[in-house]
Tab-separated table of C-alpha atoms in Angstrom:
chain	number	residue	atom	x	y	z
A	1	MET	CA	251.628	0.292	0.887
A	2	SER	CA	251.497	3.440	-0.210
A	3	ARG	CA	249.987	4.943	-3.400
A	4	ILE	CA	251.366	7.299	-5.768
A	5	PHE	CA	251.369	11.046	-5.348
A	6	SER	CA	249.448	12.706	-8.096
A	7	GLY	CA	247.995	15.633	-9.395
A	8	GLY	CA	244.734	14.568	-7.254
A	9	ASP	CA	247.040	14.955	-4.439
A	10	ILE	CA	248.509	18.308	-5.306
A	11	VAL	CA	244.636	20.163	-5.888
A	12	PHE	CA	243.634	18.592	-2.379
A	13	ILE	CA	246.302	20.833	-0.819
A	14	LEU	CA	245.939	23.981	-2.860
A	15	LEU	CA	241.914	23.531	-2.186
A	16	ALA	CA	242.780	22.930	1.669
A	17	THR	CA	244.807	26.483	1.395
A	18	ARG	CA	241.359	28.358	1.328
A	19	TRP	CA	240.634	27.127	5.027
A	20	THR	CA	243.646	28.396	6.075
A	21	VAL	CA	243.124	31.926	4.307
A	22	LEU	CA	239.696	31.955	5.732
A	23	LEU	CA	241.306	30.939	9.508
A	24	SER	CA	243.464	33.676	9.228
A	25	MET	CA	240.589	36.497	8.387
A	26	ILE	CA	238.672	34.973	10.929
A	27	ALA	CA	241.557	35.013	13.223
A	28	PHE	CA	242.695	38.427	12.444
A	29	THR	CA	239.173	40.487	12.267
A	30	GLY	CA	237.787	38.916	15.300
A	31	GLY	CA	241.532	39.466	16.989
A	32	ALA	CA	240.949	43.268	15.499
A	33	ALA	CA	237.614	43.360	17.509
A	34	LEU	CA	238.626	42.371	20.664
A	35	GLY	CA	242.224	43.597	20.817
A	36	LEU	CA	241.018	47.354	19.828
A	37	MET	CA	238.836	46.907	23.429
A	38	VAL	CA	241.839	45.343	24.992
A	39	ALA	CA	244.417	48.440	23.877
A	40	LEU	CA	241.510	50.858	24.765
A	41	GLY	CA	240.935	49.327	27.907
A	42	ARG	CA	245.184	49.287	28.851
A	43	VAL	CA	245.404	52.822	28.466
A	44	SER	CA	241.929	53.558	30.480
A	45	PRO	CA	242.043	55.619	33.316
A	46	ARG	CA	239.685	53.270	35.500
A	47	LEU	CA	242.434	51.131	37.346
A	48	PRO	CA	240.929	47.503	37.440
A	49	VAL	CA	240.277	47.960	33.814
A	50	ARG	CA	243.687	48.334	33.018
A	51	PHE	CA	244.496	45.533	35.367
A	52	ALA	CA	242.396	43.137	34.191
A	53	SER	CA	243.451	44.378	30.352
A	54	ALA	CA	247.118	43.815	31.773
A	55	THR	CA	246.476	40.126	32.806
A	56	TYR	CA	244.404	39.299	29.991
A	57	ILE	CA	247.773	40.515	27.349
A	58	ARG	CA	250.255	38.709	30.081
A	59	LEU	CA	248.537	35.283	30.336
A	60	PHE	CA	248.385	35.000	26.798
A	61	GLN	CA	251.651	36.269	26.334
A	62	ASN	CA	253.117	33.620	28.480
A	63	THR	CA	251.761	30.497	27.386
A	64	PRO	CA	251.851	28.523	24.097
A	65	LEU	CA	248.785	28.785	21.528
A	66	LEU	CA	248.822	25.424	21.222
A	67	MET	CA	247.386	24.998	25.360
A	68	GLN	CA	245.174	27.715	24.736
A	69	LEU	CA	244.142	25.962	21.642
A	70	PHE	CA	243.427	23.284	23.317
A	71	LEU	CA	241.866	24.600	26.865
A	72	VAL	CA	239.443	26.351	24.132
A	73	TYR	CA	238.582	23.041	22.423
A	74	PHE	CA	238.236	20.625	25.570
A	75	GLY	CA	237.058	23.834	27.626
A	76	VAL	CA	234.080	23.763	25.718
A	77	GLY	CA	233.595	20.215	25.381
A	78	ILE	CA	233.116	20.025	29.074
A	79	ALA	CA	230.871	22.372	29.325
A	80	GLY	CA	229.047	20.251	27.255
A	81	ILE	CA	228.289	22.121	23.841
A	82	ASN	CA	229.662	19.945	20.527
A	83	ILE	CA	232.566	21.909	19.364
A	84	ASP	CA	233.539	21.363	15.575
A	85	PRO	CA	237.780	21.851	15.503
A	86	LEU	CA	237.155	25.315	12.790
A	87	ALA	CA	235.420	27.046	15.708
A	88	ALA	CA	237.224	26.030	18.272
A	89	ALA	CA	240.273	27.341	16.326
A	90	SER	CA	239.125	30.120	15.399
A	91	ALA	CA	238.044	31.426	19.410
A	92	GLY	CA	241.644	30.423	20.108
A	93	LEU	CA	243.311	31.848	17.165
A	94	ILE	CA	241.038	35.157	18.010
A	95	LEU	CA	241.596	35.386	21.931
A	96	ASN	CA	245.339	34.419	21.268
A	97	ALA	CA	245.615	37.603	18.166
A	98	ALA	CA	243.619	39.381	20.447
A	99	ALA	CA	245.995	40.071	22.900
A	100	PHE	CA	248.902	40.343	20.587
A	101	LEU	CA	247.446	42.893	19.114
A	102	GLY	CA	245.842	44.857	22.296
A	103	GLU	CA	250.328	45.315	23.070
A	104	ILE	CA	250.910	46.819	19.680
A	105	TRP	CA	248.376	49.396	19.426
A	106	ARG	CA	248.880	49.868	22.884
A	107	GLY	CA	252.424	51.261	21.565
A	108	CYS	CA	250.719	53.040	19.054
A	109	ILE	CA	248.293	54.707	21.330
A	110	GLU	CA	250.743	55.720	23.694
A	111	ALA	CA	253.418	56.667	21.321
A	112	ILE	CA	250.801	60.058	20.384
A	113	PRO	CA	251.897	63.146	21.932
A	114	LYS	CA	250.229	63.359	25.344
A	115	GLY	CA	250.228	67.694	24.249
A	116	GLN	CA	247.564	66.432	21.909
A	117	ASP	CA	244.960	64.786	24.254
A	118	GLU	CA	245.520	67.661	26.706
A	119	ALA	CA	244.625	70.205	23.852
A	120	GLY	CA	241.145	67.768	23.536
A	121	GLN	CA	240.895	68.368	26.817
A	122	ALA	CA	241.400	72.272	26.899
A	123	LEU	CA	238.727	72.278	23.703
A	124	ALA	CA	236.169	70.228	26.529
A	125	LEU	CA	236.186	67.054	24.144
A	126	SER	CA	234.855	64.605	26.304
A	127	SER	CA	237.733	61.447	27.133
A	128	TRP	CA	235.963	59.423	24.332
A	129	GLN	CA	235.717	62.108	21.976
A	130	ARG	CA	239.726	62.704	22.515
A	131	MET	CA	240.071	58.869	22.310
A	132	ARG	CA	238.218	58.766	18.930
A	133	LEU	CA	238.833	61.733	17.323
A	134	ILE	CA	242.077	62.451	18.405
A	135	ILE	CA	243.940	59.666	19.489
A	136	LEU	CA	242.597	56.747	17.888
A	137	PRO	CA	243.203	57.969	13.985
A	138	GLN	CA	246.849	59.359	14.902
A	139	ALA	CA	247.764	55.839	15.926
A	140	LEU	CA	246.122	53.999	13.258
A	141	ARG	CA	248.895	55.589	11.392
A	142	ILE	CA	251.644	53.605	13.011
A	143	ALA	CA	249.880	50.945	13.903
A	144	VAL	CA	249.629	49.414	10.421
A	145	ALA	CA	253.414	48.241	10.117
A	146	PRO	CA	253.148	46.324	12.728
A	147	THR	CA	249.685	44.863	12.161
A	148	VAL	CA	250.594	43.797	8.508
A	149	GLY	CA	253.880	42.202	10.419
A	150	PHE	CA	251.378	40.055	13.020
A	151	LEU	CA	249.142	39.570	10.020
A	152	VAL	CA	252.207	37.131	8.996
A	153	GLN	CA	252.150	35.710	12.563
A	154	ILE	CA	248.527	35.042	12.172
A	155	VAL	CA	248.950	32.637	8.612
A	156	LYS	CA	251.666	30.515	10.567
A	157	ASN	CA	249.847	29.978	13.812
A	158	THR	CA	246.481	28.632	11.729
A	159	SER	CA	248.812	26.021	11.069
A	160	LEU	CA	247.953	25.046	14.948
A	161	ALA	CA	244.542	24.248	13.867
A	162	SER	CA	245.937	21.193	12.452
A	163	ILE	CA	246.908	19.454	15.602
A	164	ILE	CA	243.112	19.711	17.034
A	165	GLY	CA	242.260	18.234	13.947
A	166	PHE	CA	240.809	21.090	11.367
A	167	THR	CA	241.990	20.252	8.034
A	168	GLU	CA	243.830	23.298	6.847
A	169	LEU	CA	247.061	23.427	4.758
A	170	THR	CA	249.483	22.034	7.094
A	171	ARG	CA	246.864	19.166	7.892
A	172	SER	CA	245.967	18.169	4.053
A	173	GLY	CA	249.953	17.945	4.165
A	174	GLN	CA	250.256	15.320	6.692
A	175	ILE	CA	246.951	13.749	5.082
A	176	THR	CA	248.612	13.089	2.143
A	177	ASN	CA	251.668	12.604	3.280
A	178	ASN	CA	250.404	9.581	5.490
A	179	ALA	CA	248.481	7.746	2.088
A	180	THR	CA	251.762	8.964	-0.362
A	181	PHE	CA	254.694	9.094	1.848
A	182	ARG	CA	256.401	11.994	0.156
A	183	PRO	CA	257.371	14.169	2.877
A	184	PHE	CA	260.037	16.249	1.565
A	185	LEU	CA	258.410	17.000	-1.187
A	186	ILE	CA	255.008	17.402	0.198
A	187	PHE	CA	256.018	19.494	3.029
A	188	GLY	CA	257.917	21.267	0.590
A	189	ILE	CA	255.103	22.168	-1.051
A	190	VAL	CA	252.805	23.146	2.173
A	191	ALA	CA	255.806	25.378	3.004
A	192	LEU	CA	255.862	27.003	-0.317
A	193	LEU	CA	252.112	27.680	-0.282
A	194	TYR	CA	252.505	29.420	3.165
A	195	PHE	CA	255.540	31.196	2.031
A	196	ILE	CA	253.437	32.297	-1.058
A	197	GLN	CA	251.028	34.017	1.396
A	198	CYS	CA	253.479	35.339	4.078
A	199	TRP	CA	256.302	36.989	2.315
A	200	PRO	CA	254.392	39.380	0.522
A	201	LEU	CA	252.664	40.504	3.827
A	202	SER	CA	256.219	40.832	5.099
A	203	LEU	CA	257.735	42.984	2.135
A	204	TRP	CA	254.723	44.883	3.146
A	205	SER	CA	254.944	45.449	6.060
A	206	ARG	CA	258.828	46.125	5.768
A	207	ARG	CA	257.864	49.155	3.149
A	208	LEU	CA	255.413	50.234	4.837
A	209	GLU	CA	257.866	51.062	8.307
A	210	LEU	CA	260.411	52.175	5.717
A	211	ARG	CA	258.088	54.880	4.741
A	212	LEU	CA	257.017	55.836	7.958
A	213	GLY	CA	260.126	56.572	9.099
A	214	ALA	CA	260.689	58.431	6.445
A	215	GLY	CA	257.610	60.552	6.702
A	216	GLY	CA	258.176	61.023	9.858
A	217	ARG	CA	261.446	62.565	10.031
A	218	GLY	CA	260.665	64.747	6.546
A	219	ARG	CA	257.444	66.625	8.171
S	1	MET	CA	225.287	18.243	32.739
S	2	THR	CA	227.489	18.849	35.259
S	3	TYR	CA	231.050	18.594	34.796
S	4	VAL	CA	233.307	17.310	38.116
S	5	PHE	CA	236.768	18.685	37.651
S	6	GLN	CA	239.232	15.824	38.699
S	7	PHE	CA	242.794	16.909	39.513
S	8	GLY	CA	243.287	13.638	40.961
S	9	ASP	CA	244.924	12.024	38.220
S	10	VAL	CA	246.797	14.703	37.277
S	11	TRP	CA	248.726	15.191	40.640
S	12	ARG	CA	249.318	10.923	40.611
S	13	ASN	CA	251.191	11.711	37.239
S	14	ILE	CA	253.151	15.378	38.486
S	15	ASP	CA	256.271	13.830	38.125
S	16	GLU	CA	256.194	12.882	34.798
S	17	LEU	CA	254.849	16.450	33.815
S	18	MET	CA	257.492	17.923	36.263
S	19	TRP	CA	260.216	15.946	34.193
S	20	GLY	CA	258.411	17.341	31.203
S	21	ALA	CA	258.939	20.739	31.984
S	22	LEU	CA	262.811	20.315	32.739
S	23	LEU	CA	263.272	18.263	29.732
S	24	THR	CA	260.919	21.633	27.834
S	25	VAL	CA	263.872	24.264	29.497
S	26	GLY	CA	266.822	21.448	28.303
S	27	LEU	CA	265.793	21.637	24.864
S	28	SER	CA	264.387	25.244	24.743
S	29	LEU	CA	267.968	26.201	26.272
S	30	GLY	CA	269.878	23.709	23.896
S	31	ALA	CA	268.337	25.319	20.488
S	32	LEU	CA	268.648	28.559	21.908
S	33	ALA	CA	272.810	27.946	22.290
S	34	CYS	CA	272.716	26.151	18.539
S	35	GLY	CA	270.735	28.837	16.981
S	36	LEU	CA	272.551	31.987	18.809
S	37	VAL	CA	275.707	30.056	17.220
S	38	LEU	CA	274.158	29.758	13.663
S	39	ALA	CA	272.586	33.806	13.866
S	40	THR	CA	276.209	34.404	14.459
S	41	LEU	CA	277.930	33.030	11.469
S	42	SER	CA	275.064	34.115	9.307
S	43	ALA	CA	275.406	37.448	10.843
S	44	TYR	CA	279.062	37.018	10.352
S	45	ALA	CA	278.711	35.808	6.710
S	46	ARG	CA	276.545	38.667	5.855
S	47	MET	CA	278.804	41.331	6.439
S	48	THR	CA	282.459	39.700	5.134
S	49	TRP	CA	280.595	37.088	2.650
S	50	PRO	CA	281.740	38.970	-1.416
S	51	ARG	CA	278.454	40.781	-2.196
S	52	PHE	CA	277.010	38.082	-4.858
S	53	ALA	CA	276.658	35.069	-1.921
S	54	ARG	CA	275.015	37.632	0.664
S	55	PRO	CA	271.439	36.717	-0.392
S	56	VAL	CA	271.695	32.847	0.837
S	57	VAL	CA	271.973	33.980	4.559
S	58	GLY	CA	268.813	36.445	3.615
S	59	ALA	CA	267.174	33.637	1.779
S	60	TYR	CA	267.355	31.270	4.840
S	61	VAL	CA	265.824	34.153	7.154
S	62	GLU	CA	262.646	34.976	5.380
S	63	ALA	CA	262.353	30.732	4.423
S	64	ILE	CA	261.979	30.264	8.139
S	65	ARG	CA	260.310	33.489	9.209
S	66	ASN	CA	257.543	33.153	6.450
S	67	THR	CA	256.795	29.572	7.253
S	68	PRO	CA	254.791	27.899	10.441
S	69	LEU	CA	257.441	25.834	13.088
S	70	LEU	CA	255.223	23.120	12.557
S	71	VAL	CA	255.913	22.695	9.073
S	72	GLN	CA	259.291	23.188	9.629
S	73	VAL	CA	258.983	20.288	12.244
S	74	PHE	CA	257.419	17.836	10.197
S	75	LEU	CA	259.789	18.925	7.185
S	76	ILE	CA	263.401	17.639	9.479
S	77	PHE	CA	261.721	15.142	10.855
S	78	PHE	CA	259.904	13.312	7.965
S	79	GLY	CA	261.987	14.994	5.449
S	80	LEU	CA	265.245	14.415	5.862
S	81	PRO	CA	265.239	10.370	7.063
S	82	ALA	CA	263.667	10.184	3.469
S	83	THR	CA	267.131	11.403	2.321
S	84	GLY	CA	268.860	9.340	4.012
S	85	LEU	CA	269.619	11.209	7.315
S	86	ARG	CA	267.937	9.207	10.080
S	87	MET	CA	267.280	10.921	13.559
S	88	SER	CA	265.014	10.811	16.648
S	89	ALA	CA	261.952	13.024	17.276
S	90	ASP	CA	264.258	14.513	20.190
S	91	GLN	CA	267.234	14.928	17.373
S	92	ALA	CA	264.353	16.311	15.360
S	93	ALA	CA	262.877	18.883	17.700
S	94	LEU	CA	266.370	20.391	18.493
S	95	LEU	CA	267.190	20.382	15.303
S	96	ALA	CA	263.874	22.242	13.561
S	97	LEU	CA	263.847	24.674	17.178
S	98	SER	CA	267.286	26.042	16.252
S	99	VAL	CA	267.251	26.716	12.906
S	100	ASN	CA	264.088	28.430	13.201
S	101	PHE	CA	265.708	30.349	16.625
S	102	GLY	CA	268.527	31.122	14.150
S	103	ALA	CA	266.448	32.896	11.843
S	104	TYR	CA	264.931	35.182	13.837
S	105	ALA	CA	268.011	35.619	16.059
S	106	THR	CA	270.093	37.118	13.008
S	107	GLU	CA	267.501	39.124	11.635
S	108	ILE	CA	267.192	40.382	15.380
S	109	LEU	CA	271.178	40.575	15.778
S	110	ARG	CA	271.233	42.286	12.260
S	111	SER	CA	270.009	45.670	14.018
S	112	GLY	CA	272.162	45.039	16.538
S	113	PHE	CA	275.651	44.756	13.699
S	114	GLU	CA	274.239	47.989	12.228
S	115	SER	CA	274.040	50.148	15.468
S	116	VAL	CA	277.853	49.881	15.793
S	117	PRO	CA	279.703	52.591	13.673
S	118	ALA	CA	281.890	52.076	10.371
S	119	GLY	CA	284.323	53.536	11.862
S	120	GLN	CA	285.330	51.425	14.736
S	121	VAL	CA	285.687	48.422	12.288
S	122	GLU	CA	287.830	50.560	10.158
S	123	ALA	CA	289.862	51.770	13.380
S	124	GLY	CA	290.328	48.110	14.505
S	125	LEU	CA	291.364	46.574	11.033
S	126	ALA	CA	294.089	49.762	11.071
S	127	LEU	CA	295.320	48.588	14.388
S	128	GLY	CA	296.100	45.182	12.790
S	129	LEU	CA	293.494	43.132	13.977
S	130	ARG	CA	292.083	40.883	11.584
S	131	ARG	CA	288.695	40.660	10.356
S	132	TRP	CA	286.607	38.009	12.829
S	133	GLN	CA	288.927	39.486	15.646
S	134	VAL	CA	287.280	43.231	15.107
S	135	PHE	CA	283.594	41.153	14.718
S	136	VAL	CA	284.513	39.567	18.199
S	137	LYS	CA	286.451	42.001	20.149
S	138	ILE	CA	284.592	45.064	19.118
S	139	GLU	CA	281.389	44.454	17.519
S	140	LEU	CA	279.882	41.224	19.172
S	141	PHE	CA	279.430	42.833	22.717
S	142	GLN	CA	277.947	46.384	21.188
S	143	ALA	CA	275.495	44.299	19.544
S	144	LEU	CA	274.061	42.199	21.998
S	145	ARG	CA	274.361	45.128	24.221
S	146	VAL	CA	271.733	46.799	21.697
S	147	VAL	CA	269.561	43.604	21.091
S	148	PHE	CA	269.652	41.462	24.341
S	149	PRO	CA	265.806	43.041	25.176
S	150	ALA	CA	264.788	41.828	21.698
S	151	LEU	CA	266.691	38.212	21.776
S	152	SER	CA	265.072	37.748	25.457
S	153	SER	CA	261.371	37.878	24.599
S	154	GLN	CA	262.215	35.667	20.777
S	155	PHE	CA	263.805	33.191	23.624
S	156	VAL	CA	260.434	32.938	25.364
S	157	LEU	CA	258.885	32.775	22.160
S	158	LEU	CA	260.806	29.680	21.651
S	159	LEU	CA	259.941	28.172	24.891
S	160	LEU	CA	256.425	28.603	24.275
S	161	GLY	CA	256.682	27.700	20.531
S	162	SER	CA	258.855	24.550	21.394
S	163	SER	CA	255.491	22.764	23.018
S	164	ILE	CA	254.565	22.302	19.007
S	165	VAL	CA	257.390	19.697	18.877
S	166	SER	CA	254.801	17.413	20.868
S	167	ALA	CA	253.504	17.222	16.832
S	168	ILE	CA	256.490	14.463	15.955
S	169	ALA	CA	256.217	13.359	19.968
S	170	ALA	CA	259.009	14.587	20.787
S	171	ARG	CA	259.608	14.378	24.443
S	172	GLU	CA	258.968	17.534	26.235
S	173	LEU	CA	256.148	18.952	28.735
S	174	THR	CA	253.414	19.019	26.175
S	175	ALA	CA	254.031	15.339	24.879
S	176	ALA	CA	253.993	14.605	28.375
S	177	ALA	CA	250.707	16.014	28.877
S	178	ASN	CA	249.028	14.496	25.648
S	179	ASP	CA	250.687	11.433	27.171
S	180	ILE	CA	248.799	11.799	30.838
S	181	GLN	CA	245.670	12.885	28.740
S	182	SER	CA	245.441	9.816	26.853
S	183	ARG	CA	245.636	7.449	29.787
S	184	THR	CA	243.258	9.245	32.016
S	185	PHE	CA	241.279	11.253	29.722
S	186	ARG	CA	241.125	14.521	32.063
S	187	SER	CA	242.218	16.673	29.332
S	188	PHE	CA	241.009	19.898	30.005
S	189	GLU	CA	242.655	19.616	34.014
S	190	VAL	CA	245.773	18.363	32.281
S	191	TYR	CA	246.316	21.174	29.958
S	192	LEU	CA	244.990	23.544	32.390
S	193	VAL	CA	248.001	22.270	34.790
S	194	VAL	CA	250.708	22.069	32.167
S	195	THR	CA	249.472	25.823	31.073
S	196	GLY	CA	250.461	27.003	34.392
S	197	PHE	CA	253.658	25.273	33.813
S	198	TYR	CA	254.793	27.190	30.902
S	199	PHE	CA	253.274	30.633	32.615
S	200	VAL	CA	255.122	30.195	35.552
S	201	ILE	CA	258.674	29.064	33.156
S	202	ALA	CA	257.983	31.703	31.005
S	203	SER	CA	258.102	34.427	33.663
S	204	ILE	CA	260.633	33.319	35.613
S	205	PHE	CA	262.613	33.461	32.106
S	206	SER	CA	261.412	36.492	31.568
S	207	GLY	CA	262.424	37.675	34.877
S	208	PHE	CA	266.217	36.418	34.947
S	209	LEU	CA	266.709	37.417	31.796
S	210	GLY	CA	265.285	40.889	32.503
S	211	ALA	CA	267.706	41.317	35.803
S	212	LEU	CA	270.643	39.829	33.559
S	213	ASP	CA	270.161	42.550	30.459
S	214	ARG	CA	270.038	45.336	33.943
S	215	LEU	CA	273.333	43.563	35.102
S	216	VAL	CA	275.264	42.761	32.580
S	217	PHE	CA	274.823	45.881	29.872
S	218	ARG	CA	272.497	48.339	31.622
S	219	ARG	CA	275.158	48.650	34.265
S	220	GLN	CA	277.301	51.120	32.158
S	221	ASP	CA	274.301	53.089	31.159
S	222	ARG	CA	273.794	53.752	34.869
S	223	LEU	CA	277.317	54.508	35.332
S	224	LYS	CA	277.219	56.843	32.634
S	225	GLY	CA	273.990	59.149	34.214
S	226	ALA	CA	276.098	59.449	37.410
S	227	SER	CA	279.585	60.985	35.695
């Protein structure tokens, strides 16, 4: 016998949303830090570094995120370390986001004209100085729009944490639905809550893209 | 504690995994076909419907692109039967993946259609073709040509994303892995092998689609370059 869907259930779902937000933030900050290294490795002058970085991206972009989460979750488990679902989900999402952000940012770095780097060489700047002072600041400008776009992806990806048992937004919906059986209403609310987080980011990303396109041609 | 990897249980059930892989490919191709039809119709509607009706397509695209596939799967599998529409997990999975892919493909196709000069449509109409004939004979091929690489990578994402439908126990590769895992308790080994399966399938398809792109769409580029 199922109970009636009530205000308490809505509060439960609303409160679970904060875990989705938190998980997204963790995935993005961690993924950005690791992703920057992946991107830099991808354009490194040293072949082994380039190869390792490319392999990392290839592996993570050609396997399902769900499998990556399972492997982290069960993999850390068999290493004898007890891992809670939040830590496993965070680790999996960070590793995944790093691969995608690394590939996005590699494109941005490579979009900076070669002459910029050569001018830096002529000024006797070291390769690290050229990257830090000349390439990255300019690449950053191009990178903002696609990065914000990828944020949408990250928020949506956190829903998979529910499958390894972390109670975020989607899982709270499942739990509520199991008790009250109002699937259309409950998952409708859940979908709406995701939409509220993602849509502004989508719009922002599109605006940034347009502005960058206009700015680039104007100058 | 040291862990001993035991892949024996995985190899003993390799048939189930192979079958699951086949179902994953079938499911993805099915969703690709349905999604492309849906996307083509949406793109057509967006260009030809009266102006006030066009936001319907936009709403569909935005709603799908800004919510997780997993929630869409739940909404369709648990939600639709509550309104009287009964379906199996497999049907719900196919429907969810098609609707999802359709939205992304609509957006991709849109950029393709925007690349076809308006003058060509006007020329077609001036020659007495109907609007849908112009759409099929003039716009569609050229649009596909522009967006084929983007559609290809979206298809690979669909292929990988299809693992999500295991959450409603639709039959495919990840569900097969879950099944074996629950019987043998060799979770890590099973998922490692299955991850390898996905990697191989995804690599084969991206290679194949890349070759197809060069063969069908880029040959003209080369011919133009040669002349």
